[in-house]
XYZ file of N, CA and C in Angstrom:
624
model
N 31.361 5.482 -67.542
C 29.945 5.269 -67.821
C 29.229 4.664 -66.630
N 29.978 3.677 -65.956
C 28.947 2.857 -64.844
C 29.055 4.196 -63.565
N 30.181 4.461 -63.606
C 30.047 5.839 -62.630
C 29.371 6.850 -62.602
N 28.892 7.261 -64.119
C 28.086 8.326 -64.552
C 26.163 8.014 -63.870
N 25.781 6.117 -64.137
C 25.118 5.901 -63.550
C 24.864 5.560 -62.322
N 25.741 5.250 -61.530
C 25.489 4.965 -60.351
C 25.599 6.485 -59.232
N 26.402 7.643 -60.128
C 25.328 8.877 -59.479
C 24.184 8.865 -59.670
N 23.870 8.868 -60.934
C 22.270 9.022 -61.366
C 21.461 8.212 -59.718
N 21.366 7.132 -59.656
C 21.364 6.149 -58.720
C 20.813 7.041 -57.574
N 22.384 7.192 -57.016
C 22.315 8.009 -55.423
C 21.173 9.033 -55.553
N 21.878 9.621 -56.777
C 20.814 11.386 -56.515
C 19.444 10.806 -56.678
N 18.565 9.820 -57.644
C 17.163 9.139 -57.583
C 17.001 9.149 -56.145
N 17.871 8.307 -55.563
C 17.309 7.519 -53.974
C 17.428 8.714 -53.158
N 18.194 10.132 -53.225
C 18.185 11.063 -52.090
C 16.876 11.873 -52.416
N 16.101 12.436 -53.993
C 15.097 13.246 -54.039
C 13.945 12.392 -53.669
N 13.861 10.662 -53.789
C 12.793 10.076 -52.951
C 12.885 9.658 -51.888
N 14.232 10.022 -50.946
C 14.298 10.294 -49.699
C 13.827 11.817 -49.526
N 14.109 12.526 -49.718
C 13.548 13.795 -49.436
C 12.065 14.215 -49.396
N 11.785 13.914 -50.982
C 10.286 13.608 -51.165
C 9.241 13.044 -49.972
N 10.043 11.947 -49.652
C 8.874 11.311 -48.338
C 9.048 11.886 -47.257
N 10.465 12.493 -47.111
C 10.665 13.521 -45.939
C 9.534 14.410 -45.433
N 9.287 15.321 -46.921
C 8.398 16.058 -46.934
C 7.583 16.247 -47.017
N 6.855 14.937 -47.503
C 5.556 14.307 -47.056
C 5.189 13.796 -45.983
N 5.610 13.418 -45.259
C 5.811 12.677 -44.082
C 5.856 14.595 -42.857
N 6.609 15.411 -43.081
C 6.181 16.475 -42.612
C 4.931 17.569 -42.843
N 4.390 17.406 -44.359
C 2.800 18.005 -44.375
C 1.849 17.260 -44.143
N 1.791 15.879 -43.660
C 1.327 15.263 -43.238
C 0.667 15.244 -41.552
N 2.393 15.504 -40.836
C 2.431 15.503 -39.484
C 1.491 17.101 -39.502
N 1.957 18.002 -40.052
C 1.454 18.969 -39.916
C -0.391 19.488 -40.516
N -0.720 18.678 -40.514
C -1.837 18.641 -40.978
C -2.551 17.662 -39.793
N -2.340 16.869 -39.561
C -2.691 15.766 -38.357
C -2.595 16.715 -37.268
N -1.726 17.765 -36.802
C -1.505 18.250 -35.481
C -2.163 19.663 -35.495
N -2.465 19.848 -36.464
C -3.285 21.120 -36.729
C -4.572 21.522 -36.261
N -4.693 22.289 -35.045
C -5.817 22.163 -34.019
C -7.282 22.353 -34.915
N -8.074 21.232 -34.157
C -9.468 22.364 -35.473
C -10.164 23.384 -34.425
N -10.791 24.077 -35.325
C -11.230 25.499 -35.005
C -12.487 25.004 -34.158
N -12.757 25.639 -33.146
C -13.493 26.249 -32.284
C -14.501 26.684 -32.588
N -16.117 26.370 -32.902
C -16.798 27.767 -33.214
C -17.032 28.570 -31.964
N -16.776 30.155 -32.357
C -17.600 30.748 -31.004
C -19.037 30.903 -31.134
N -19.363 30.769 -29.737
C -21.152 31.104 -29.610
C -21.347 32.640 -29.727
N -22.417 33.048 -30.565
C -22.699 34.131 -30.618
C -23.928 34.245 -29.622
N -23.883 35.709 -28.846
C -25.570 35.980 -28.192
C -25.999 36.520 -28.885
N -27.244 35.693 -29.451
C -28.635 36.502 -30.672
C -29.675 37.236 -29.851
N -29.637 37.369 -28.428
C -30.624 38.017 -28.028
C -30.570 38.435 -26.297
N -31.127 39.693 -26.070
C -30.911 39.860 -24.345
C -31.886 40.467 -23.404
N -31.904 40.439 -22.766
C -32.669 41.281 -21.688
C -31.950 42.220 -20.761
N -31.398 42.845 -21.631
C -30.407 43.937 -20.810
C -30.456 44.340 -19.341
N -31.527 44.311 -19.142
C -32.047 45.379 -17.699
C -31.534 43.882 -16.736
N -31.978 42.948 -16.940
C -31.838 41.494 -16.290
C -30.261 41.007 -15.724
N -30.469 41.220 -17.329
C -28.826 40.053 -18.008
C -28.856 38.970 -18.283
N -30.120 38.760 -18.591
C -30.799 37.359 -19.448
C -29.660 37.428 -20.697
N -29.235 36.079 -21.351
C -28.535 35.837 -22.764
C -28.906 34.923 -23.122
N -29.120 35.208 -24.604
C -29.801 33.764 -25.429
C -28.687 33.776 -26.266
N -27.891 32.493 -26.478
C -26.969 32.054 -27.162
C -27.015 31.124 -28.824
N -26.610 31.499 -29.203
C -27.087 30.919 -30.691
C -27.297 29.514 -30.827
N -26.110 28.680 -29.949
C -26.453 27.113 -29.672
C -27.419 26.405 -28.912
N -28.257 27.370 -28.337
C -29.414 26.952 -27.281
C -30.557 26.218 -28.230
N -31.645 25.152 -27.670
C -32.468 24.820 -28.605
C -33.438 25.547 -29.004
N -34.227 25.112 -30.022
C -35.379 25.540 -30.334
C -36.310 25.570 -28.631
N -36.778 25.273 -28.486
C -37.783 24.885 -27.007
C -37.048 26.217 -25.938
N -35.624 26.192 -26.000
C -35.434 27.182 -24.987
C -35.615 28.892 -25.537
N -34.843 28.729 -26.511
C -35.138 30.023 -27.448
C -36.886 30.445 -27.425
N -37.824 29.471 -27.432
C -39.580 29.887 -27.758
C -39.353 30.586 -25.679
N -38.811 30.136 -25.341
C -39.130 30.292 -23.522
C -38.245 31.378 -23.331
N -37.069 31.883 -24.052
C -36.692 33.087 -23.959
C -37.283 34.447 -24.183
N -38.336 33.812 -25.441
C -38.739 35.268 -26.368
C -39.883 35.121 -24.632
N -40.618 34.185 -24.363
C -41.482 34.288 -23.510
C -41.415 35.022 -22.054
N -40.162 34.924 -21.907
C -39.696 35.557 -20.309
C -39.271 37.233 -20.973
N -38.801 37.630 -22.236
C -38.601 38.874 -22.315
C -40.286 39.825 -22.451
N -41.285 38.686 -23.055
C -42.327 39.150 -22.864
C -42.609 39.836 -21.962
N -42.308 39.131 -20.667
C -42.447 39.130 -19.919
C -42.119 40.284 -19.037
N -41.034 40.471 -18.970
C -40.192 41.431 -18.347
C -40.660 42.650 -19.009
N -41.191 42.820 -20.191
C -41.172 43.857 -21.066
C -42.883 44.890 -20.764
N -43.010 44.055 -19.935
C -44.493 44.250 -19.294
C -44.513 45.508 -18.401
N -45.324 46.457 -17.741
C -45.220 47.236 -16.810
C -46.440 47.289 -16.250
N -46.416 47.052 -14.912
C -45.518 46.245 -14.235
C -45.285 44.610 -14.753
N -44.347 44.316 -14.041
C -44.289 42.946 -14.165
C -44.998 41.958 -13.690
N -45.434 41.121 -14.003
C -46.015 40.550 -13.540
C -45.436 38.966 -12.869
N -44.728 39.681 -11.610
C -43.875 38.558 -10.964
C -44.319 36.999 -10.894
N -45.065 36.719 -10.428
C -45.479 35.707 -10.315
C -45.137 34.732 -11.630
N -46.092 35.069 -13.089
C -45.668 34.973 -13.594
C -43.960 34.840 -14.581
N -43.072 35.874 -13.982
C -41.530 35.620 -14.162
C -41.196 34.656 -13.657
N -41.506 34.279 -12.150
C -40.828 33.424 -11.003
C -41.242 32.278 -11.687
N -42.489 31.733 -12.549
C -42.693 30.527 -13.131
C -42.217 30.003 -14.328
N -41.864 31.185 -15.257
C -41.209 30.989 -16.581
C -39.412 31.022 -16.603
N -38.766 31.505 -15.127
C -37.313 30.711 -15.027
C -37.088 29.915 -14.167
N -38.434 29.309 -13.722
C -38.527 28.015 -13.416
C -38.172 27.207 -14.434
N -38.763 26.992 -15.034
C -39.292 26.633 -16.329
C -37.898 26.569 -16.832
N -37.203 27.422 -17.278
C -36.051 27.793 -18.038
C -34.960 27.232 -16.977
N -35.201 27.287 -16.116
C -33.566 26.552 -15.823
C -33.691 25.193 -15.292
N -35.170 24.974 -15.204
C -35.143 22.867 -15.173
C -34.808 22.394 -16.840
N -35.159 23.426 -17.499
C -34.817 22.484 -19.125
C -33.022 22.688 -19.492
N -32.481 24.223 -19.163
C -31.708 24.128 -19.237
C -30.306 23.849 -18.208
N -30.802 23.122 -16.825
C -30.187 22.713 -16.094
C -29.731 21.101 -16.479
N -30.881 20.486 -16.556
C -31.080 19.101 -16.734
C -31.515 18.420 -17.803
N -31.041 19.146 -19.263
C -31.036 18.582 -20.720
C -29.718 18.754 -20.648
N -29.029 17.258 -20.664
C -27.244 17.615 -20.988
C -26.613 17.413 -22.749
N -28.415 17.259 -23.743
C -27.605 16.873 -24.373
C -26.540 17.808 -25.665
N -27.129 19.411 -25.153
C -26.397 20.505 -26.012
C -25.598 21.151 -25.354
N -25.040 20.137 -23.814
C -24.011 20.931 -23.590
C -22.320 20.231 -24.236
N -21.418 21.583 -24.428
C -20.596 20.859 -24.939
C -19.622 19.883 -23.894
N -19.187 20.053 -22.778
C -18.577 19.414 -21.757
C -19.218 19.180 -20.159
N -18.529 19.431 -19.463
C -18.971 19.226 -18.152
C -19.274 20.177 -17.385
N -18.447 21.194 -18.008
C -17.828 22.351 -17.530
C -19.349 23.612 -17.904
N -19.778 22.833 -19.445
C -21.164 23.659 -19.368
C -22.126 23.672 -18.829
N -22.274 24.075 -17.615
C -23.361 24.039 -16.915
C -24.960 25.211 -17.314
N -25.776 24.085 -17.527
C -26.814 24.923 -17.831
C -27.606 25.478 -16.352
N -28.429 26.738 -17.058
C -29.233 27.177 -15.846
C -28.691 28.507 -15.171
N -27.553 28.524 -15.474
C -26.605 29.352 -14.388
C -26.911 31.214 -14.576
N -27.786 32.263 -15.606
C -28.016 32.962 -15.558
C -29.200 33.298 -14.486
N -29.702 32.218 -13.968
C -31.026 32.267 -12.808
C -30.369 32.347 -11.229
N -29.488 31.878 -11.256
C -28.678 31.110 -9.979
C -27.972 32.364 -9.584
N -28.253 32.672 -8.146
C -28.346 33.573 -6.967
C -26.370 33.515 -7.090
N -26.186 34.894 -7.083
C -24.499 34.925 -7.711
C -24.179 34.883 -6.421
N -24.369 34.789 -5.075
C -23.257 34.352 -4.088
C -23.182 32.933 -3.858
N -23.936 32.017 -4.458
C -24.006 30.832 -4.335
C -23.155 30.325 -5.721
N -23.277 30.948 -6.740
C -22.608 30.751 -8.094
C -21.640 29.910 -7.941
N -20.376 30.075 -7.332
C -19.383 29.054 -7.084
C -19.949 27.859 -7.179
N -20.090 27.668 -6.143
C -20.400 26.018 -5.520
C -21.189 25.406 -6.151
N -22.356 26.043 -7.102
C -23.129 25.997 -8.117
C -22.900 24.667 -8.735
N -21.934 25.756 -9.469
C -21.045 25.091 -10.600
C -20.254 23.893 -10.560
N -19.531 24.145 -9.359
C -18.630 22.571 -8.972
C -19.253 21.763 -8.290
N -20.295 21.441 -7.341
C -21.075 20.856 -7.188
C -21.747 19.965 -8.343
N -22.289 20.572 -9.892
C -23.099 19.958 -10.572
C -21.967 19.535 -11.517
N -20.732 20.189 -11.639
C -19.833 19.185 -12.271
C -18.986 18.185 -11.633
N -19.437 18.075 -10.354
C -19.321 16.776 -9.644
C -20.044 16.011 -9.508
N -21.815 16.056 -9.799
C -22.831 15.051 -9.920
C -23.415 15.202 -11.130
N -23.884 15.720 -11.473
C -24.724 15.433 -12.766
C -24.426 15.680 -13.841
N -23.357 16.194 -13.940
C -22.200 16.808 -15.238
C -20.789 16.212 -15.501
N -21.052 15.030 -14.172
C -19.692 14.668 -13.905
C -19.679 13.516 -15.270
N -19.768 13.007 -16.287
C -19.757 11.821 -17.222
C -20.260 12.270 -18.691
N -20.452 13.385 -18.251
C -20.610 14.282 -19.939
C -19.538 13.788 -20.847
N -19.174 13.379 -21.793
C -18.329 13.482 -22.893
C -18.031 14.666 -23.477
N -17.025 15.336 -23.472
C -16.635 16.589 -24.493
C -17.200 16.088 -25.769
N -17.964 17.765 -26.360
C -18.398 17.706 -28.025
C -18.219 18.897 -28.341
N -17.241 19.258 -28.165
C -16.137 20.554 -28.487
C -16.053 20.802 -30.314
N -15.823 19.545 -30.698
C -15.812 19.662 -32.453
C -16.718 18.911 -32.507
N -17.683 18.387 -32.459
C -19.026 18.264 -32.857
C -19.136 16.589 -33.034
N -18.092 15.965 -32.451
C -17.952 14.608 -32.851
C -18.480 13.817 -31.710
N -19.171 14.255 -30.551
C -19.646 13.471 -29.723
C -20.515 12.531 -30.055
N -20.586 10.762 -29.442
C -21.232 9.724 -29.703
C -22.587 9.386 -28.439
N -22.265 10.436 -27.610
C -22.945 9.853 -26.155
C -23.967 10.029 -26.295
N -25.219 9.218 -25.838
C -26.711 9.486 -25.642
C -26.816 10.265 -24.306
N -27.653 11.321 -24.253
C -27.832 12.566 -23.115
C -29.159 13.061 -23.202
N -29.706 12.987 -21.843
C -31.187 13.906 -21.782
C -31.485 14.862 -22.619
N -32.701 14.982 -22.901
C -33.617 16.327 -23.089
C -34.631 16.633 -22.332
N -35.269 17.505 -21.608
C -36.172 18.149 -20.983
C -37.151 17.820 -21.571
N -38.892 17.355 -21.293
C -39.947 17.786 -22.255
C -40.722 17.832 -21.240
N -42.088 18.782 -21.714
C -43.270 18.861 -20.525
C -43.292 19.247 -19.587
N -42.822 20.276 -19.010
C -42.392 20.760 -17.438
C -44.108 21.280 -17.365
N -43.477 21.055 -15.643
C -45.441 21.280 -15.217
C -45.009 21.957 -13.464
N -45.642 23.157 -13.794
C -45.652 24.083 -12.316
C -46.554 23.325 -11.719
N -46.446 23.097 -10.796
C -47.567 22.331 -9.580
C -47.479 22.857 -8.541
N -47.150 24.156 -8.412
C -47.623 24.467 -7.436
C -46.359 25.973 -7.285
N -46.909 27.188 -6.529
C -46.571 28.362 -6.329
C -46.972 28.639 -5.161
N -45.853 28.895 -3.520
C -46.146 30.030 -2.830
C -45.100 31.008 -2.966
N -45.817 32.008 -2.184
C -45.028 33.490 -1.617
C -45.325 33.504 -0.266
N -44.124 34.225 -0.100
C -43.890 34.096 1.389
C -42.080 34.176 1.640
N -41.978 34.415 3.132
C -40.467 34.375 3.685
C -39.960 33.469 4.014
N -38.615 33.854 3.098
C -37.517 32.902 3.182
C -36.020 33.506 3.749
N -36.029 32.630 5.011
C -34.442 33.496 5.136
C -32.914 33.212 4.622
N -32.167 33.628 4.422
C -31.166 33.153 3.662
C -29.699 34.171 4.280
N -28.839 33.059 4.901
C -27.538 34.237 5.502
C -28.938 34.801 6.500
N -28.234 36.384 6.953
C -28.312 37.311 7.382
C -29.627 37.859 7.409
N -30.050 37.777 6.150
C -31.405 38.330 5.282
C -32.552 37.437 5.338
N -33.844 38.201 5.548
C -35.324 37.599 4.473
C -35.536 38.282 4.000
N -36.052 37.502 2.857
C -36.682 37.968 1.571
C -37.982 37.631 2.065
N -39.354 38.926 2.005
C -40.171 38.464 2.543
C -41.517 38.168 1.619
N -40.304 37.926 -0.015
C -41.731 38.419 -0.984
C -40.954 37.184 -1.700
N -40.534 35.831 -1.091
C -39.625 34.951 -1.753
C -40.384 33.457 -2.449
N -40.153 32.595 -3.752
C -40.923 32.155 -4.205
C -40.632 31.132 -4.288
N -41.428 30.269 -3.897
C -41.320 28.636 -4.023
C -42.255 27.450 -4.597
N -41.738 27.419 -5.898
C -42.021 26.755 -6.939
C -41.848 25.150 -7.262
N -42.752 24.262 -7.031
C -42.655 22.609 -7.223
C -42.909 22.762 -8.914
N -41.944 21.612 -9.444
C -42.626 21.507 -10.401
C -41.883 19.879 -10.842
N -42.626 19.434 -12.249
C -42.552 18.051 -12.452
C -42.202 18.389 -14.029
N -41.654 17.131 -14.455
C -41.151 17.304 -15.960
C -41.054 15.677 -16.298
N -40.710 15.895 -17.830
C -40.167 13.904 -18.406
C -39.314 14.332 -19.138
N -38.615 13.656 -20.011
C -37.559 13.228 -20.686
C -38.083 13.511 -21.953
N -37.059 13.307 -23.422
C -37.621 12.861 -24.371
C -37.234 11.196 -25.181
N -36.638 10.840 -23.915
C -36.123 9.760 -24.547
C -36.685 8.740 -23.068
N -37.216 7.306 -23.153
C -37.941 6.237 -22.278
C -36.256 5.814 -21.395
N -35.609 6.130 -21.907
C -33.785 5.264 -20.999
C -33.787 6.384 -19.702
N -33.970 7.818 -19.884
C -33.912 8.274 -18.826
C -34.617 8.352 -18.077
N -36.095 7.573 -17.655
C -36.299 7.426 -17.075
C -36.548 7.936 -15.556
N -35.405 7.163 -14.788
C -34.606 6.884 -14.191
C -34.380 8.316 -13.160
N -33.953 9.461 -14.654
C -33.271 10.473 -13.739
C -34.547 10.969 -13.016
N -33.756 12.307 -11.853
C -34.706 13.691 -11.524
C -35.714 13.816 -12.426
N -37.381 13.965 -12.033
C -38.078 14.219 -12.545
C -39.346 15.223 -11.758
N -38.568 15.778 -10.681
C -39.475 16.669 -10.071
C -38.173 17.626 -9.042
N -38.992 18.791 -8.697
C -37.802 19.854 -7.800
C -38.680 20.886 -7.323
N -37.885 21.299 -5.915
C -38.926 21.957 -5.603
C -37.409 23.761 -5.970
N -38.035 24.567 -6.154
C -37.153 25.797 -6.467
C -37.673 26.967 -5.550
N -36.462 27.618 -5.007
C -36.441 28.901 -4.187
C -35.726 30.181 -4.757
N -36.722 30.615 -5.592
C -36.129 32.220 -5.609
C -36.311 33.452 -5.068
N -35.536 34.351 -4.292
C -35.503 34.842 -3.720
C -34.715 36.448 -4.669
N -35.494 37.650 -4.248
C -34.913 38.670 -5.071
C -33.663 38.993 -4.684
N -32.640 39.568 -5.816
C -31.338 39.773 -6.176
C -31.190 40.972 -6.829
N -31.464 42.438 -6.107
C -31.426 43.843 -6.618
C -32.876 43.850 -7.465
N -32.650 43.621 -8.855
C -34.154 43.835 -9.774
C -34.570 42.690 -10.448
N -33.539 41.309 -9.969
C -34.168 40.364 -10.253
C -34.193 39.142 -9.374
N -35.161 37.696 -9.781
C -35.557 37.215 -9.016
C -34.205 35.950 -9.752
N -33.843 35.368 -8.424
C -32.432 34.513 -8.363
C -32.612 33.362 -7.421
N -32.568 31.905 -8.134
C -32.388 31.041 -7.451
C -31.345 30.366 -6.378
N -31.392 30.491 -4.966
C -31.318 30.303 -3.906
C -31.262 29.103 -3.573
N -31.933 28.324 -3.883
C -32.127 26.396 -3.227
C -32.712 26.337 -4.322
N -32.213 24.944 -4.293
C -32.779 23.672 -5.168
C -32.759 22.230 -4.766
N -34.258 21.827 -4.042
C -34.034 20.611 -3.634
C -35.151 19.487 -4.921
């Protein structure tokens, strides 16, 4: 009889050894279980360009997208006008960090003159991208710029040489902007921009 219970015993203590075993493993496995990724969808384009409007972009950039396809959609174009509205579009989305998800997202970069593209990129994720916080799953805490008010102040035409080449129909655009928040202050709040044509479109070159 005491033998009959003191199996009972063992076998209790091995199924609530096991039990926590196996809790203790859907557990781990649930903790290590990567979370999902959303992908960005493009809701909208300018084919002829290669303009992309991305589903995570803001309200403010999206109203300045439909505005530049206006644009383009024109015959002729009315350059001048283009050269001021991705002005426009790549000071908000260069220097609002706060919908990008890492460092690595660099805004602006569909405007930006593709032999310069490289250096672009690692350049601004060495200064102004360099302290971004990843918000990959949506859990970021960091306070980060927004763009508001951009103001063209000023437009010439005229030649610009660049490498090898002038561009003799090349555009140089000052313009001024603020924040939406009083802490930034502080940052960039004016630039002067050089775009220069790139086959059928107009591509930023310098940025001082």
């Amino acid at each position: 009889m005491k033998l009959k219970k003191k199996v009972r015993r063992i076998l209790i203590i091995i199924l609530i050894v096991l039990a926590c075993f196996v809790g203790f493993l859907v557990f781990r496995g649930q903790k290590e279980k990567p979370k999902e990724v959303k992908e960005v969808k493009v809701i909208n384009e300018v084919e002829k360009y290669g303009y992309k409007l991305k589903e995570n972009k803001p309200e403010a950039y999206k109203k300045m997208f439909e505005e530049l396809k206006a644009i383009l959609n024109k015959t002729p174009v009315e350059e001048e006008e283009y050269a001021k509205k991705i002005a426009e579009m790549f000071i908000y989305d260069f220097y609002s960090l706060n919908d990008k998800d890492a460092k690595t997202d660099i805004g602006g970069v569909d405007f930006v003159y593709s032999q310069i593209l490289e250096n672009f990129l690692q350049n601004a994720q060495d200064t102004y991208y360099k302290y971004i916080e990843s918000n990959v799953y949506n859990n970021r805490k960091q306070s980060l710029p927004v763009v508001k008010d951009i103001t063209i102040d000023n437009v010439e035409k005229g030649p610009f040489a660049y490498g090898d080449t002038t561009d003799e129909n090349a555009y140089v655009i000052s313009a001024s902007w603020d924040y939406t928040d009083s802490q930034f202050s502080s940052y960039q709040k004016s630039a002067k921009l050089i775009f220069i044509h790139e086959e059928n479109k107009l591509s930023l070159v310098e940025l001082q």
